[in-house]
Amino acid sequence: MIGKIRVFLEMIKFEHTLFALPFAYVGAILGAVTVENRLPEWSECGWILLAMVGARTAAMGLNRVIDKAIDARNPRTAMRAIPAGLLKSKDVLIFIVVSFFVLFWAAAQLNSLAVKLLPIAVFMTVIYSYTKRFTWACHIVLGLTLGLAPLGGWVAVTGGVSWTAIILYVTVALWTAGFDIIYACQDVDFDRKEGLYSIPSRFGISRALGIARSFHALTAAGFALLLVLTDLSWWYFAGMIVAAGLLLYEHRLVKPNDLSKLNAAFFTMNGILSAVIFFFTFIDLVVVRSW
């Protein structure tokens, strides 16, 4: 069982939880300060962590089970745990059920709205893996799914939703959709051969990268709008500038005729960006506020 857990965590790239987790805490901190003029409690932070781990683990596990046949035919993914025979689908389903239980348990410890919104989160995590079969907007669906992280953090500490929370949600959704478009560029030939849908396979790599740039320009605008609408100040502004620079650098790494640095653009830059936004938001609203 320990070996299966290790293989499962590697299969779902558990470490990539860091893409969304910092934004969940950004949502929690912003919500607590903006709506209730307080900081999140340690217990709330703990339940948010459990909810995030449960949601992301269940979503990635479902994706691997649903896409196992496609993964087996794609040379890039053929060695993933299920097509490679390292795990059986029924083993992964057990992990998925446990992960959903953790998500529901954590939400129940927070507030009633968090529980009421769970069906939406579950629906989004399930439907995303099917979207590449019928729409090139699959990247947007992924963005709307991962964007639930900061929105969930906001709901966890406030028990409500505001327009500021929606702006944060849309901003993170656009960021996610943008980097997923970049990531999908490496599978253009396979997707076209298999009849799968994506923005790169539909519009070509050059136009797809242009669309990703547009999404990330809107992401930067969304971060700026949060500065105007909340108690965020100069520390956050500094982090926002760094994040914008990271987005610019990410797009310099990937060119239509050269995808050799795609993994650095996808994994490294986006992992750093989410950490940067969280770090400077934390300094601005927690550290400076406590002085």
CSV table of C-alpha atoms in Angstrom, one decimal, residues 34-264:
chain,number,residue,atom,x,y,z
A,34,THR,CA,-11.8,42.8,3.5
A,35,VAL,CA,-15.1,41.5,4.9
A,36,GLU,CA,-14.5,40.9,8.6
A,37,ASN,CA,-11.4,43.0,9.4
A,38,ARG,CA,-9.5,40.1,10.9
A,39,LEU,CA,-7.0,37.5,9.9
A,40,PRO,CA,-7.9,33.8,9.3
A,41,GLU,CA,-7.7,31.6,12.3
A,42,TRP,CA,-5.2,28.7,12.4
A,43,SER,CA,-8.0,26.2,12.4
A,44,GLU,CA,-9.5,27.7,9.3
A,45,CYS,CA,-6.1,27.5,7.6
A,46,GLY,CA,-5.8,23.9,8.5
A,47,TRP,CA,-9.2,23.0,7.1
A,48,ILE,CA,-8.5,24.9,3.9
A,49,LEU,CA,-5.3,22.9,3.5
A,50,LEU,CA,-7.1,19.6,3.9
A,51,ALA,CA,-9.9,20.7,1.5
A,52,MET,CA,-7.3,21.8,-1.1
A,53,VAL,CA,-5.4,18.6,-0.9
A,54,GLY,CA,-8.6,16.5,-1.1
A,55,ALA,CA,-10.0,18.5,-4.0
A,56,ARG,CA,-6.8,18.5,-6.1
A,57,THR,CA,-6.0,14.9,-5.4
A,58,ALA,CA,-9.5,13.8,-6.4
A,59,ALA,CA,-9.5,15.9,-9.5
A,60,MET,CA,-6.1,14.6,-10.8
A,61,GLY,CA,-7.0,11.0,-9.9
A,62,LEU,CA,-10.2,11.3,-11.9
A,63,ASN,CA,-8.3,12.8,-14.8
A,64,ARG,CA,-5.9,9.9,-14.9
A,65,VAL,CA,-8.7,7.3,-14.8
A,66,ILE,CA,-10.9,9.1,-17.3
A,67,ASP,CA,-8.0,9.7,-19.7
A,68,LYS,CA,-6.2,6.3,-19.3
A,69,ALA,CA,-6.9,5.1,-22.8
A,70,ILE,CA,-5.8,8.5,-24.3
A,71,ASP,CA,-2.7,8.5,-22.2
A,72,ALA,CA,-1.8,5.0,-23.3
A,73,ARG,CA,-1.8,6.2,-27.0
A,74,ASN,CA,0.2,9.4,-26.4
A,75,PRO,CA,4.0,8.8,-26.3
A,76,ARG,CA,4.4,11.7,-23.9
A,77,THR,CA,2.0,10.1,-21.3
A,78,ALA,CA,2.2,6.4,-22.1
A,79,MET,CA,4.4,5.8,-19.0
A,80,ARG,CA,1.9,7.2,-16.5
A,81,ALA,CA,1.0,4.8,-13.8
A,82,ILE,CA,-2.2,3.4,-15.1
A,83,PRO,CA,-1.3,2.8,-18.8
A,84,ALA,CA,2.1,1.5,-17.6
A,85,GLY,CA,0.4,-1.0,-15.4
A,86,LEU,CA,1.9,0.4,-12.1
A,87,LEU,CA,-1.6,1.1,-10.8
A,88,LYS,CA,-5.1,-0.3,-11.6
A,89,SER,CA,-8.0,1.9,-12.1
A,90,LYS,CA,-9.8,0.4,-9.1
A,91,ASP,CA,-6.8,1.3,-6.9
A,92,VAL,CA,-6.9,4.9,-8.1
A,93,LEU,CA,-10.7,5.0,-7.5
A,94,ILE,CA,-10.1,4.2,-3.8
A,95,PHE,CA,-7.7,7.1,-3.5
A,96,ILE,CA,-10.3,9.3,-5.2
A,97,VAL,CA,-13.1,8.3,-2.8
A,98,VAL,CA,-10.8,9.0,0.2
A,99,SER,CA,-9.9,12.4,-1.3
A,100,PHE,CA,-13.5,13.4,-1.8
A,101,PHE,CA,-14.2,12.3,1.8
A,102,VAL,CA,-11.4,14.6,3.0
A,103,LEU,CA,-12.8,17.4,1.0
A,104,PHE,CA,-16.3,17.0,2.3
A,105,TRP,CA,-15.1,16.6,5.9
A,106,ALA,CA,-12.9,19.8,5.7
A,107,ALA,CA,-15.8,21.8,4.2
A,108,ALA,CA,-18.2,20.7,6.9
A,109,GLN,CA,-15.8,22.1,9.5
A,110,LEU,CA,-15.9,25.5,7.9
A,111,ASN,CA,-19.4,26.8,7.2
A,112,SER,CA,-22.7,25.9,5.6
A,113,LEU,CA,-22.0,27.8,2.3
A,114,ALA,CA,-18.8,25.8,1.8
A,115,VAL,CA,-20.8,22.6,2.0
A,116,LYS,CA,-23.6,23.9,-0.3
A,117,LEU,CA,-21.0,24.9,-3.0
A,118,LEU,CA,-19.3,21.4,-2.9
A,119,PRO,CA,-21.5,20.0,-5.7
A,120,ILE,CA,-20.3,22.7,-8.0
A,121,ALA,CA,-16.7,21.9,-7.2
A,122,VAL,CA,-17.2,18.2,-7.7
A,123,PHE,CA,-19.0,18.7,-11.0
A,124,MET,CA,-16.2,20.9,-12.3
A,125,THR,CA,-13.5,18.4,-11.3
A,126,VAL,CA,-15.4,15.6,-13.1
A,127,ILE,CA,-16.5,17.5,-16.3
A,128,TYR,CA,-13.1,19.0,-17.0
A,129,SER,CA,-11.5,15.7,-18.0
A,130,TYR,CA,-14.2,15.1,-20.6
A,131,THR,CA,-14.1,18.6,-22.2
A,132,LYS,CA,-11.1,17.9,-24.5
A,133,ARG,CA,-13.4,15.4,-26.3
A,134,PHE,CA,-15.9,18.1,-27.4
A,135,THR,CA,-14.6,21.7,-27.0
A,136,TRP,CA,-11.4,23.6,-27.5
A,137,ALA,CA,-12.5,25.7,-24.5
A,138,CYS,CA,-11.3,22.9,-22.2
A,139,HIS,CA,-8.5,25.2,-21.0
A,140,ILE,CA,-11.1,27.7,-19.8
A,141,VAL,CA,-13.0,25.0,-18.0
A,142,LEU,CA,-9.8,24.0,-16.2
A,143,GLY,CA,-9.2,27.7,-15.3
A,144,LEU,CA,-12.7,27.9,-13.9
A,145,THR,CA,-12.1,24.8,-11.9
A,146,LEU,CA,-8.7,25.8,-10.4
A,147,GLY,CA,-10.0,29.3,-9.8
A,148,LEU,CA,-12.3,27.7,-7.2
A,149,ALA,CA,-9.2,27.5,-4.9
A,150,PRO,CA,-9.1,31.3,-4.0
A,151,LEU,CA,-12.9,31.5,-4.1
A,152,GLY,CA,-13.1,28.5,-1.8
A,153,GLY,CA,-10.6,30.2,0.6
A,154,TRP,CA,-12.7,33.3,0.6
A,155,VAL,CA,-15.9,31.4,1.3
A,156,ALA,CA,-14.1,29.3,4.0
A,157,VAL,CA,-13.4,32.4,6.2
A,158,THR,CA,-16.3,34.7,5.3
A,159,GLY,CA,-19.2,32.3,4.6
A,160,GLY,CA,-20.2,34.5,1.7
A,161,VAL,CA,-19.2,35.7,-1.8
A,162,SER,CA,-18.5,39.3,-3.0
A,163,TRP,CA,-17.6,40.9,-6.3
A,164,THR,CA,-14.0,41.2,-5.1
A,165,ALA,CA,-14.0,37.4,-4.6
A,166,ILE,CA,-15.4,36.9,-8.1
A,167,ILE,CA,-12.6,39.2,-9.6
A,168,LEU,CA,-10.0,37.1,-7.8
A,169,TYR,CA,-11.7,33.9,-9.1
A,170,VAL,CA,-11.7,35.2,-12.7
A,171,THR,CA,-8.1,36.4,-12.5
A,172,VAL,CA,-6.8,33.0,-11.3
A,173,ALA,CA,-9.0,31.3,-13.9
A,174,LEU,CA,-7.5,33.3,-16.7
A,175,TRP,CA,-4.0,32.6,-15.4
A,176,THR,CA,-4.7,28.9,-15.3
A,177,ALA,CA,-6.3,28.8,-18.8
A,178,GLY,CA,-3.3,30.7,-20.2
A,179,PHE,CA,-0.6,28.4,-18.9
A,180,ASP,CA,-2.7,25.3,-19.8
A,181,ILE,CA,-2.9,26.6,-23.4
A,182,ILE,CA,0.9,26.8,-23.4
A,183,TYR,CA,1.2,23.3,-22.0
A,184,ALA,CA,-1.1,21.9,-24.6
A,185,CYS,CA,1.1,23.1,-27.5
A,186,GLN,CA,3.3,20.0,-27.1
A,187,ASP,CA,0.4,17.7,-28.0
A,188,VAL,CA,-0.9,19.5,-31.1
A,189,ASP,CA,-0.1,16.6,-33.5
A,190,PHE,CA,-1.4,14.0,-31.2
A,191,ASP,CA,-4.6,15.9,-30.5
A,192,ARG,CA,-5.3,16.4,-34.2
A,193,LYS,CA,-4.7,12.8,-34.9
A,194,GLU,CA,-7.0,11.6,-32.1
A,195,GLY,CA,-9.7,14.2,-32.8
A,196,LEU,CA,-9.2,15.8,-29.5
A,197,TYR,CA,-10.0,19.5,-28.9
A,198,SER,CA,-7.6,22.2,-27.7
A,199,ILE,CA,-6.9,25.8,-28.6
A,200,PRO,CA,-3.5,24.9,-30.1
A,201,SER,CA,-4.9,22.1,-32.2
A,202,ARG,CA,-7.8,24.3,-33.4
A,203,PHE,CA,-6.0,27.5,-34.1
A,204,GLY,CA,-2.3,26.5,-34.4
A,205,ILE,CA,0.6,27.1,-32.0
A,206,SER,CA,1.3,30.7,-33.0
A,207,ARG,CA,-2.3,31.9,-32.5
A,208,ALA,CA,-2.7,29.8,-29.3
A,209,LEU,CA,0.3,31.5,-27.8
A,210,GLY,CA,-1.2,34.8,-28.7
A,211,ILE,CA,-4.4,33.8,-26.9
A,212,ALA,CA,-2.4,32.7,-23.9
A,213,ARG,CA,-0.7,36.1,-23.8
A,214,SER,CA,-4.1,37.9,-23.9
A,215,PHE,CA,-5.3,35.8,-21.0
A,216,HIS,CA,-2.2,36.6,-19.0
A,217,ALA,CA,-2.5,40.3,-19.8
A,218,LEU,CA,-6.0,40.1,-18.3
A,219,THR,CA,-4.6,38.2,-15.4
A,220,ALA,CA,-2.2,41.1,-14.7
A,221,ALA,CA,-5.1,43.5,-15.0
A,222,GLY,CA,-7.1,41.5,-12.5
A,223,PHE,CA,-4.2,41.6,-10.0
A,224,ALA,CA,-4.1,45.4,-10.4
A,225,LEU,CA,-7.8,45.7,-9.9
A,226,LEU,CA,-7.6,43.9,-6.6
A,227,LEU,CA,-5.1,46.5,-5.5
A,228,VAL,CA,-7.8,49.2,-6.2
A,229,LEU,CA,-10.7,47.3,-4.5
A,230,THR,CA,-9.1,46.1,-1.3
A,231,ASP,CA,-6.8,47.2,1.6
A,232,LEU,CA,-3.8,45.9,-0.3
A,233,SER,CA,-1.0,48.4,-0.6
A,234,TRP,CA,2.7,48.9,-1.7
A,235,TRP,CA,3.9,45.4,-0.6
A,236,TYR,CA,1.3,43.7,-2.7
A,237,PHE,CA,2.0,46.2,-5.6
A,238,ALA,CA,5.6,45.1,-5.5
A,239,GLY,CA,4.5,41.4,-5.7
A,240,MET,CA,2.1,42.3,-8.5
A,241,ILE,CA,5.0,43.8,-10.6
A,242,VAL,CA,7.1,40.7,-10.0
A,243,ALA,CA,4.2,38.5,-11.1
A,244,ALA,CA,3.7,40.5,-14.2
A,245,GLY,CA,7.4,40.1,-15.0
A,246,LEU,CA,7.2,36.4,-14.5
A,247,LEU,CA,4.3,36.2,-17.0
A,248,LEU,CA,6.3,38.2,-19.5
A,249,TYR,CA,9.3,35.9,-19.0
A,250,GLU,CA,7.2,32.8,-19.3
A,251,HIS,CA,6.1,33.9,-22.8
A,252,ARG,CA,9.6,34.7,-23.8
A,253,LEU,CA,10.6,31.1,-23.0
A,254,VAL,CA,8.1,29.6,-25.5
A,255,LYS,CA,8.1,30.4,-29.2
A,256,PRO,CA,5.9,28.8,-32.0
A,257,ASN,CA,9.0,27.2,-33.5
A,258,ASP,CA,10.8,26.4,-30.2
A,259,LEU,CA,9.0,24.6,-27.4
A,260,SER,CA,12.2,23.2,-25.8
A,261,LYS,CA,11.7,25.4,-22.7
A,262,LEU,CA,8.0,24.7,-22.3
A,263,ASN,CA,8.4,22.7,-19.0
A,264,ALA,CA,10.3,25.6,-17.4
